[in-house]
Amino acid sequence: MFFLSLIKHTLRLPPHLLNLPLDQAIKGELETLFLDKVIANLGLCVSVYDIRNIDGGFIFPGDGASTFTVNFRLIMFRPFVGEVLSGEVEESDAKGLRLSLGFFKDITLPAHLLPNPSKFGEDGKWTWDFNGTELPIEKEDEIRFKVNSIRYPPIPVEQEKDAKPFAPMVITASIDFDGLGPISCVYANVTTNTSNEHLFSLEGESFGFFDGVTLSKACKC
Amino acid sequence: MILRLQTNAGTLTNFEVLDFLRSRGASTDSTRVIANVAPSEFQVYDYLVQSAARNQTRESIDEFLTSWVKFDPAKAEKLNLINIKPSPAIEIDSIVENCEQRMGNEDEALVKMIIEMLPAPGKPEGTNEDPTEVVADQEAMEAVLPPSTKPRGTNEEETVETVGDQDSVQTLSFSTVTIYLYVV
């Protein structure tokens, strides 16, 4: 989910920060500049990890501020294709679902990547119809999903008035595989035998023990 | 101008990011307003704290990795397993390619091993973030996956290609700083 990226940047340090020790001032400037912003093809910047090198300190003519060339590492959030993540449902409509990870909310789950016999109910919830058992996807469910693709759409030049706010990084997710989907649904598909009972007790969480449910693993979840 | 010297200078597990944020002073109690941590970093911290990473320690992850070596997992699979900590065998299937071929009947034992090793009981110690130690960790992980030599299913090939692309040093220089404002 997280990577380190090494970046070199020419940073202008405003004069009002001259009283601070240099590395603190530079770190503060870098944080204002990069934190919580998306860099194309690198991902969402989460944090400044460390500063490797500070060079320069020249003052250009006509300018009151000094300019430094800084080498530093940023922690970037950029999941790879095929990574399994878990997040919550934020919005659900006829075109699919939108999931969120708390700090990142632009994860779309389009309708065609939901497991096959799913339908959209009138109350706004998607329900997965598995062999007659209905498994609804509720709003507070924690959902395991697999990353299908990541796109960085270009900044639009104009937007209509009521358009959704521009999302610079969009992750497309899919739950059409074994072991994915709302956590409650995943556990409903495990064949029950004594070793699994052992597993549930080891986990220490209290799932209703699905008595008599023997959905085989061969059925695609 | 931003110059990307290395797009991928190392992969971090969720635990490592959580540890880093903790060493900066992030926590869930009311002292968070005084800490030197930005609100956006706090959102990441909140997410990580309720994920599987909250009970892990550096030692438990090392133990886990050494015990998995005999199955020869790819870097992406190890990362997924450490971050997600799957419990029923079926979740492992979505993470590890060709699960039955490589592990056969041993997957039950594996699942138990995962449950035992990954969430360490009790509170993790607040280890100081030692950059050299973390780099060594990452180098060990980097060394495992030579991109083209191992045959894998289609999913894994996509993963390998993506990671491979990012590994190559990109030195794109931008005449204007290309940062997109992320509207939360």
Coordinates of C-alpha atoms in Angstrom, one line a residue:
Chain A
M1 CA 0.0 0.0 0.0
F2 CA 2.7 2.4 0.9
F3 CA 6.0 3.1 -0.9
L4 CA 8.9 5.4 -0.4
S5 CA 9.8 7.7 -3.2
L6 CA 13.0 9.7 -3.4
I7 CA 12.5 13.2 -4.7
K8 CA 14.7 16.1 -5.5
H9 CA 13.1 19.5 -5.3
T10 CA 14.2 23.1 -5.5
L11 CA 12.6 24.8 -2.6
R12 CA 12.3 28.4 -1.9
L13 CA 12.5 29.1 1.8
P14 CA 10.6 32.3 2.7
P15 CA 12.5 34.8 4.9
H16 CA 10.1 34.7 7.8
L17 CA 11.3 31.1 8.6
L18 CA 14.9 32.2 9.0
N19 CA 14.8 32.0 12.8
L20 CA 14.1 28.2 12.7
P21 CA 16.8 25.6 12.5
L22 CA 17.2 24.8 8.8
D23 CA 16.0 21.2 8.7
Q24 CA 12.9 22.1 10.7
A25 CA 12.1 25.0 8.4
I26 CA 12.6 22.8 5.3
K27 CA 10.6 20.0 6.6
G28 CA 7.7 22.4 7.4
E29 CA 7.9 23.8 3.9
L30 CA 7.9 20.4 2.3
E31 CA 4.9 19.3 4.4
T32 CA 2.9 22.3 3.3
L33 CA 3.8 21.6 -0.3
F34 CA 3.3 17.9 -0.5
L35 CA 1.3 16.5 2.3
D36 CA -2.1 15.1 1.3
K37 CA -1.6 16.0 -2.3
V38 CA -1.5 13.6 -5.2
I39 CA 1.5 13.4 -7.5
A40 CA 0.8 11.9 -10.9
N41 CA 1.9 8.3 -11.1
L42 CA 3.4 8.4 -7.7
G43 CA 0.3 8.4 -5.6
L44 CA -1.0 10.3 -2.6
C45 CA 1.7 11.7 -0.4
V46 CA 1.1 10.6 3.2
S47 CA 4.2 11.9 5.0
V48 CA 7.7 13.2 4.7
Y49 CA 9.8 10.3 5.7
D50 CA 13.3 11.9 6.0
I51 CA 15.5 14.5 4.4
R52 CA 18.6 13.0 2.7
N53 CA 20.5 16.0 1.5
I54 CA 20.2 19.8 1.6
D55 CA 22.2 21.8 -1.0
G56 CA 22.4 25.4 -2.0
G57 CA 21.1 28.2 0.1
F58 CA 21.7 30.7 -2.7
I59 CA 19.8 33.9 -2.7
F60 CA 18.8 34.9 -6.2
P61 CA 19.1 38.6 -7.0
G62 CA 15.9 40.5 -6.4
D63 CA 14.6 37.9 -4.1
G64 CA 14.6 37.9 -0.3
A65 CA 14.3 34.2 0.1
S66 CA 17.0 31.5 -0.1
T67 CA 16.7 28.6 -2.5
F68 CA 17.7 25.1 -1.5
T69 CA 17.9 21.9 -3.5
V70 CA 16.6 19.1 -1.2
N71 CA 16.7 15.3 -1.6
F72 CA 14.1 13.7 0.5
R73 CA 11.9 10.7 0.8
L74 CA 8.1 10.7 0.9
I75 CA 5.8 8.0 2.0
M76 CA 3.3 7.6 -0.9
F77 CA 0.1 5.7 -0.8
R78 CA -0.1 3.8 -4.1
P79 CA -1.6 0.3 -4.0
F80 CA -0.4 -2.0 -6.7
V81 CA -2.8 -3.8 -9.1
G82 CA -3.9 -7.0 -7.4
E83 CA -3.5 -5.8 -3.8
V84 CA -6.1 -6.8 -1.4
L85 CA -7.3 -3.9 0.8
S86 CA -10.2 -3.5 3.2
G87 CA -12.4 -0.4 3.5
E88 CA -15.9 0.8 4.2
V89 CA -18.8 1.5 1.9
E90 CA -19.4 5.2 1.6
E91 CA -21.9 5.5 -1.2
S92 CA -24.0 3.1 -3.1
D93 CA -26.0 3.8 -6.3
A94 CA -27.1 2.1 -9.4
K95 CA -23.7 2.3 -11.1
G96 CA -21.9 0.7 -8.3
L97 CA -20.4 1.4 -5.0
R98 CA -17.9 3.9 -3.7
L99 CA -15.5 2.7 -0.9
S100 CA -13.4 4.7 1.4
L101 CA -10.3 4.0 3.5
G102 CA -10.7 6.9 5.8
F103 CA -7.9 9.0 4.3
F104 CA -8.7 8.1 0.7
K105 CA -12.3 8.1 -0.5
D106 CA -12.1 7.7 -4.3
I107 CA -12.4 4.0 -4.7
T108 CA -15.0 3.0 -7.1
L109 CA -16.5 -0.4 -7.4
P110 CA -18.4 -0.5 -10.7
A111 CA -21.4 -2.8 -11.1
H112 CA -19.7 -5.2 -13.5
L113 CA -17.0 -6.0 -10.9
L114 CA -19.5 -7.1 -8.3
P115 CA -19.9 -10.9 -8.0
N116 CA -22.2 -12.1 -10.7
P117 CA -25.8 -12.4 -9.5
S118 CA -26.0 -9.1 -7.7
K119 CA -28.9 -6.8 -7.8
F120 CA -29.6 -3.3 -6.8
G121 CA -32.5 -2.9 -4.4
E122 CA -34.9 0.0 -4.0
D123 CA -33.5 0.9 -0.7
G124 CA -30.2 1.8 -2.3
K125 CA -28.3 -1.3 -1.3
W126 CA -26.6 -3.9 -3.4
T127 CA -27.5 -7.5 -2.6
W128 CA -25.5 -10.5 -3.7
D129 CA -27.7 -13.4 -4.5
F130 CA -25.6 -16.5 -3.8
N131 CA -27.5 -19.8 -4.5
G132 CA -30.6 -18.4 -2.9
T133 CA -28.9 -16.8 0.1
E134 CA -29.2 -13.1 0.0
L135 CA -26.1 -11.2 1.3
P136 CA -26.7 -7.5 1.4
I137 CA -23.9 -5.0 1.4
E138 CA -24.6 -2.6 4.2
K139 CA -23.2 0.8 4.8
E140 CA -20.9 0.1 7.7
D141 CA -19.6 -3.2 6.4
E142 CA -15.9 -3.6 6.1
I143 CA -15.3 -4.9 2.6
R144 CA -12.2 -6.7 1.3
F145 CA -11.5 -5.8 -2.2
K146 CA -8.9 -6.2 -4.8
V147 CA -7.4 -3.3 -6.7
N148 CA -8.2 -3.6 -10.4
S149 CA -6.6 -0.4 -11.7
I150 CA -5.5 3.0 -10.7
R151 CA -6.0 6.1 -12.9
Y152 CA -4.8 9.6 -12.7
P153 CA -7.2 11.6 -14.7
P154 CA -5.9 14.9 -16.0
I155 CA -7.0 18.1 -14.4
P156 CA -10.2 19.4 -16.2
V157 CA -9.9 22.9 -17.6
E158 CA -13.6 23.6 -17.0
Q159 CA -16.2 22.0 -14.8
E160 CA -20.0 22.3 -14.8
K161 CA -21.4 23.9 -11.7
D162 CA -22.7 20.8 -9.9
A163 CA -20.1 18.4 -11.0
K164 CA -18.5 16.2 -8.4
P165 CA -15.2 17.5 -7.0
F166 CA -12.3 16.5 -9.2
A167 CA -10.6 13.3 -8.0
P168 CA -6.9 13.3 -9.1
M169 CA -6.4 9.6 -8.3
V170 CA -9.1 7.0 -8.8
I171 CA -8.8 3.4 -7.8
T172 CA -11.1 0.8 -9.4
A173 CA -11.8 -2.1 -7.1
S174 CA -13.3 -5.5 -7.7
I175 CA -14.8 -8.1 -5.3
D176 CA -15.4 -10.7 -7.9
F177 CA -12.9 -13.2 -6.4
D178 CA -12.8 -15.8 -3.7
G179 CA -12.4 -14.4 -0.2
L180 CA -13.5 -10.9 -1.1
G181 CA -16.5 -8.9 -0.3
P182 CA -18.0 -7.9 3.1
I183 CA -16.3 -9.7 5.9
S184 CA -19.5 -11.3 7.1
C185 CA -20.1 -12.8 3.6
V186 CA -16.6 -14.2 3.4
Y187 CA -17.1 -16.2 6.6
A188 CA -20.4 -17.4 5.4
N189 CA -18.7 -19.3 2.6
V190 CA -16.3 -21.4 4.6
T191 CA -17.2 -25.1 4.9
T192 CA -17.8 -26.0 8.5
N193 CA -15.7 -28.6 10.1
T194 CA -13.9 -28.9 13.3
S195 CA -10.7 -27.3 12.2
N196 CA -12.6 -24.2 11.1
E197 CA -14.3 -24.1 14.5
H198 CA -10.9 -24.0 16.0
L199 CA -10.0 -21.1 13.7
F200 CA -12.9 -19.0 14.8
S201 CA -12.1 -19.5 18.5
L202 CA -8.4 -18.6 17.9
E203 CA -9.4 -15.4 16.3
G204 CA -11.3 -14.5 19.4
E205 CA -14.0 -12.6 17.5
S206 CA -17.6 -13.7 17.9
F207 CA -19.1 -14.7 14.6
G208 CA -22.3 -16.5 14.7
F209 CA -21.2 -20.0 14.0
F210 CA -22.9 -20.9 10.7
D211 CA -24.4 -24.2 11.6
G212 CA -25.2 -26.5 8.7
V213 CA -23.9 -24.2 6.0
T214 CA -21.8 -26.2 3.7
L215 CA -21.3 -23.9 0.7
S216 CA -18.4 -25.5 -1.1
K217 CA -15.3 -23.5 -2.0
A218 CA -15.7 -24.5 -5.6
C219 CA -18.6 -22.0 -6.0
K220 CA -17.0 -18.7 -7.0
C221 CA -17.6 -16.2 -4.2
Chain B
M1 CA 10.7 21.8 -10.0
I2 CA 10.3 18.3 -8.8
L3 CA 12.7 15.7 -10.0
R4 CA 11.8 12.1 -9.2
L5 CA 15.1 10.4 -8.4
Q6 CA 13.6 7.1 -7.5
T7 CA 9.9 6.4 -7.9
N8 CA 10.1 3.3 -5.7
A9 CA 12.8 3.6 -3.0
G10 CA 11.3 0.8 -1.0
T11 CA 8.0 -0.8 0.0
L12 CA 6.6 -0.3 3.4
T13 CA 4.2 -2.6 5.2
N14 CA 1.3 -1.0 7.1
F15 CA 3.1 -1.8 10.3
E16 CA 6.1 0.3 9.3
V17 CA 4.0 3.3 8.4
L18 CA 2.1 2.9 11.7
D19 CA 5.4 2.7 13.6
F20 CA 6.7 5.8 11.8
L21 CA 3.6 7.8 12.7
R22 CA 3.8 6.6 16.3
S23 CA 7.4 7.7 16.6
R24 CA 6.3 11.1 15.5
G25 CA 3.9 11.3 18.3
A26 CA 0.5 10.2 16.8
S27 CA -1.8 8.4 19.2
T28 CA -5.5 7.8 19.7
D29 CA -5.8 9.7 23.0
S30 CA -6.3 13.3 23.6
T31 CA -2.7 14.3 23.4
R32 CA -3.0 14.2 19.7
V33 CA -3.6 18.0 19.4
I34 CA -0.1 18.7 20.8
A35 CA 1.7 16.2 18.6
N36 CA 3.8 17.2 15.6
V37 CA 1.5 15.3 13.2
A38 CA -0.7 16.8 10.6
P39 CA -4.5 16.1 10.5
S40 CA -4.2 14.2 7.2
E41 CA -1.5 12.0 8.8
F42 CA -3.9 11.4 11.6
Q43 CA -6.5 10.1 9.2
V44 CA -3.9 7.6 7.9
Y45 CA -3.0 6.7 11.5
D46 CA -6.7 6.1 12.4
Y47 CA -7.1 3.8 9.5
L48 CA -4.0 1.8 10.3
V49 CA -4.8 1.5 14.0
Q50 CA -8.0 -0.3 13.3
S51 CA -6.4 -2.6 10.6
A52 CA -4.4 -5.7 11.2
A53 CA -1.2 -3.8 11.8
R54 CA -2.1 -2.6 15.3
N55 CA -0.8 -5.7 17.1
Q56 CA 2.2 -6.4 15.0
T57 CA 5.8 -6.0 16.0
R58 CA 9.0 -6.0 14.0
E59 CA 9.9 -9.4 15.5
S60 CA 6.6 -11.0 14.7
I61 CA 6.9 -9.9 11.1
D62 CA 10.4 -11.2 10.8
E63 CA 9.4 -14.6 12.3
F64 CA 6.5 -14.7 9.8
L65 CA 8.7 -14.0 6.9
T66 CA 11.3 -16.7 7.8
S67 CA 8.6 -19.3 8.2
W68 CA 7.1 -18.6 4.9
V69 CA 10.3 -18.7 2.9
K70 CA 9.9 -22.4 2.1
F71 CA 6.8 -21.6 0.1
D72 CA 8.7 -19.1 -2.0
P73 CA 6.1 -16.4 -2.0
A74 CA 6.4 -13.3 -4.2
K75 CA 7.0 -9.9 -2.6
A76 CA 3.5 -8.8 -3.4
E77 CA 2.0 -11.9 -1.7
K78 CA 4.0 -11.4 1.4
L79 CA 3.0 -7.8 1.6
N80 CA -0.6 -8.6 1.2
L81 CA -0.5 -11.3 3.8
I82 CA 1.2 -9.1 6.4
N83 CA -1.2 -6.3 5.7
I84 CA -4.4 -8.2 5.6
K85 CA -3.8 -11.2 7.9
P86 CA -6.4 -13.4 6.3
S87 CA -7.9 -16.0 8.6
P88 CA -10.0 -18.6 6.7
A89 CA -8.2 -20.5 4.1
I90 CA -10.4 -19.0 1.4
E91 CA -8.9 -15.6 1.8
I92 CA -5.4 -16.9 1.3
D93 CA -6.6 -18.1 -2.1
S94 CA -7.2 -14.6 -3.3
I95 CA -3.8 -13.5 -2.2
V96 CA -1.5 -16.4 -3.0
E97 CA -1.5 -17.5 -6.6
N98 CA -1.9 -21.2 -7.4
C99 CA -2.6 -21.8 -3.7
E100 CA -3.5 -25.5 -4.0
Q101 CA -0.6 -26.3 -6.3
R102 CA 2.0 -24.8 -4.1
M103 CA 0.7 -25.6 -0.7
G104 CA -1.6 -28.5 -1.1
N105 CA -2.7 -29.9 2.3
E106 CA -0.6 -27.6 4.3
D107 CA -2.7 -24.6 4.0
E108 CA -4.5 -25.4 7.3
A109 CA -1.2 -25.4 9.1
L110 CA -0.3 -22.2 7.4
V111 CA -3.4 -20.4 8.5
K112 CA -2.8 -21.4 12.1
M113 CA 0.7 -20.1 11.7
I114 CA -0.5 -16.8 10.4
I115 CA -2.9 -16.4 13.2
E116 CA -0.2 -17.1 15.8
M117 CA 2.5 -15.1 14.4
L118 CA 1.0 -12.0 13.0
P119 CA -1.0 -10.4 15.8
A120 CA 1.4 -10.4 18.8
P121 CA -0.5 -10.4 22.1
G122 CA -0.3 -7.3 24.2
K123 CA 0.9 -3.9 23.3
P124 CA 3.7 -3.4 20.8
E125 CA 6.8 -1.6 22.1
G126 CA 7.3 1.9 20.6
T127 CA 10.5 1.1 18.7
N128 CA 12.4 4.1 17.6
E129 CA 12.4 4.5 13.8
D130 CA 15.9 3.6 12.8
P131 CA 16.3 4.5 9.1
T132 CA 19.1 2.0 8.4
E133 CA 17.2 -0.8 10.0
V134 CA 14.1 -0.1 7.9
V135 CA 16.2 0.2 4.7
A136 CA 17.7 -3.2 5.4
D137 CA 14.2 -4.6 5.9
Q138 CA 13.2 -3.2 2.5
E139 CA 16.3 -4.5 0.8
A140 CA 15.6 -8.0 2.0
M141 CA 12.1 -7.7 0.6
E142 CA 13.3 -6.2 -2.7
A143 CA 15.8 -9.0 -3.2
V144 CA 13.0 -11.7 -3.3
L145 CA 11.3 -10.7 -6.5
P146 CA 13.4 -10.7 -9.7
P147 CA 10.7 -9.5 -12.1
S148 CA 10.8 -11.8 -15.0
T149 CA 12.2 -15.1 -13.9
K150 CA 9.3 -16.7 -12.1
P151 CA 6.3 -18.1 -14.0
R152 CA 3.1 -16.9 -12.5
G153 CA -0.7 -16.7 -13.3
T154 CA -2.1 -13.7 -15.1
N155 CA -2.8 -11.7 -12.0
E156 CA 0.7 -11.9 -10.8
E157 CA 2.1 -10.9 -14.1
E158 CA 0.2 -7.7 -14.0
T159 CA 1.6 -7.1 -10.6
V160 CA 5.1 -7.8 -11.6
E161 CA 4.8 -5.5 -14.6
T162 CA 3.5 -2.7 -12.6
V163 CA 6.2 -3.1 -9.9
G164 CA 8.9 -3.5 -12.6
D165 CA 7.8 -0.2 -14.3
Q166 CA 8.0 1.7 -11.1
D167 CA 11.3 0.3 -10.2
S168 CA 13.1 1.8 -13.2
V169 CA 14.6 5.1 -12.3
Q170 CA 12.4 7.9 -13.8
T171 CA 14.0 11.2 -14.2
L172 CA 11.2 13.3 -15.5
S173 CA 11.6 16.9 -14.9
F174 CA 8.6 19.2 -14.9
S175 CA 8.8 22.7 -15.9
T176 CA 5.9 23.5 -13.7
V177 CA 5.2 21.8 -10.4
T178 CA 2.6 19.2 -11.1
I179 CA 0.7 18.7 -7.9
Y180 CA -3.0 18.1 -7.9
L181 CA -4.9 19.5 -5.1
Y182 CA -6.7 16.5 -3.5
V183 CA -10.1 17.7 -2.3
V184 CA -11.1 15.6 0.7

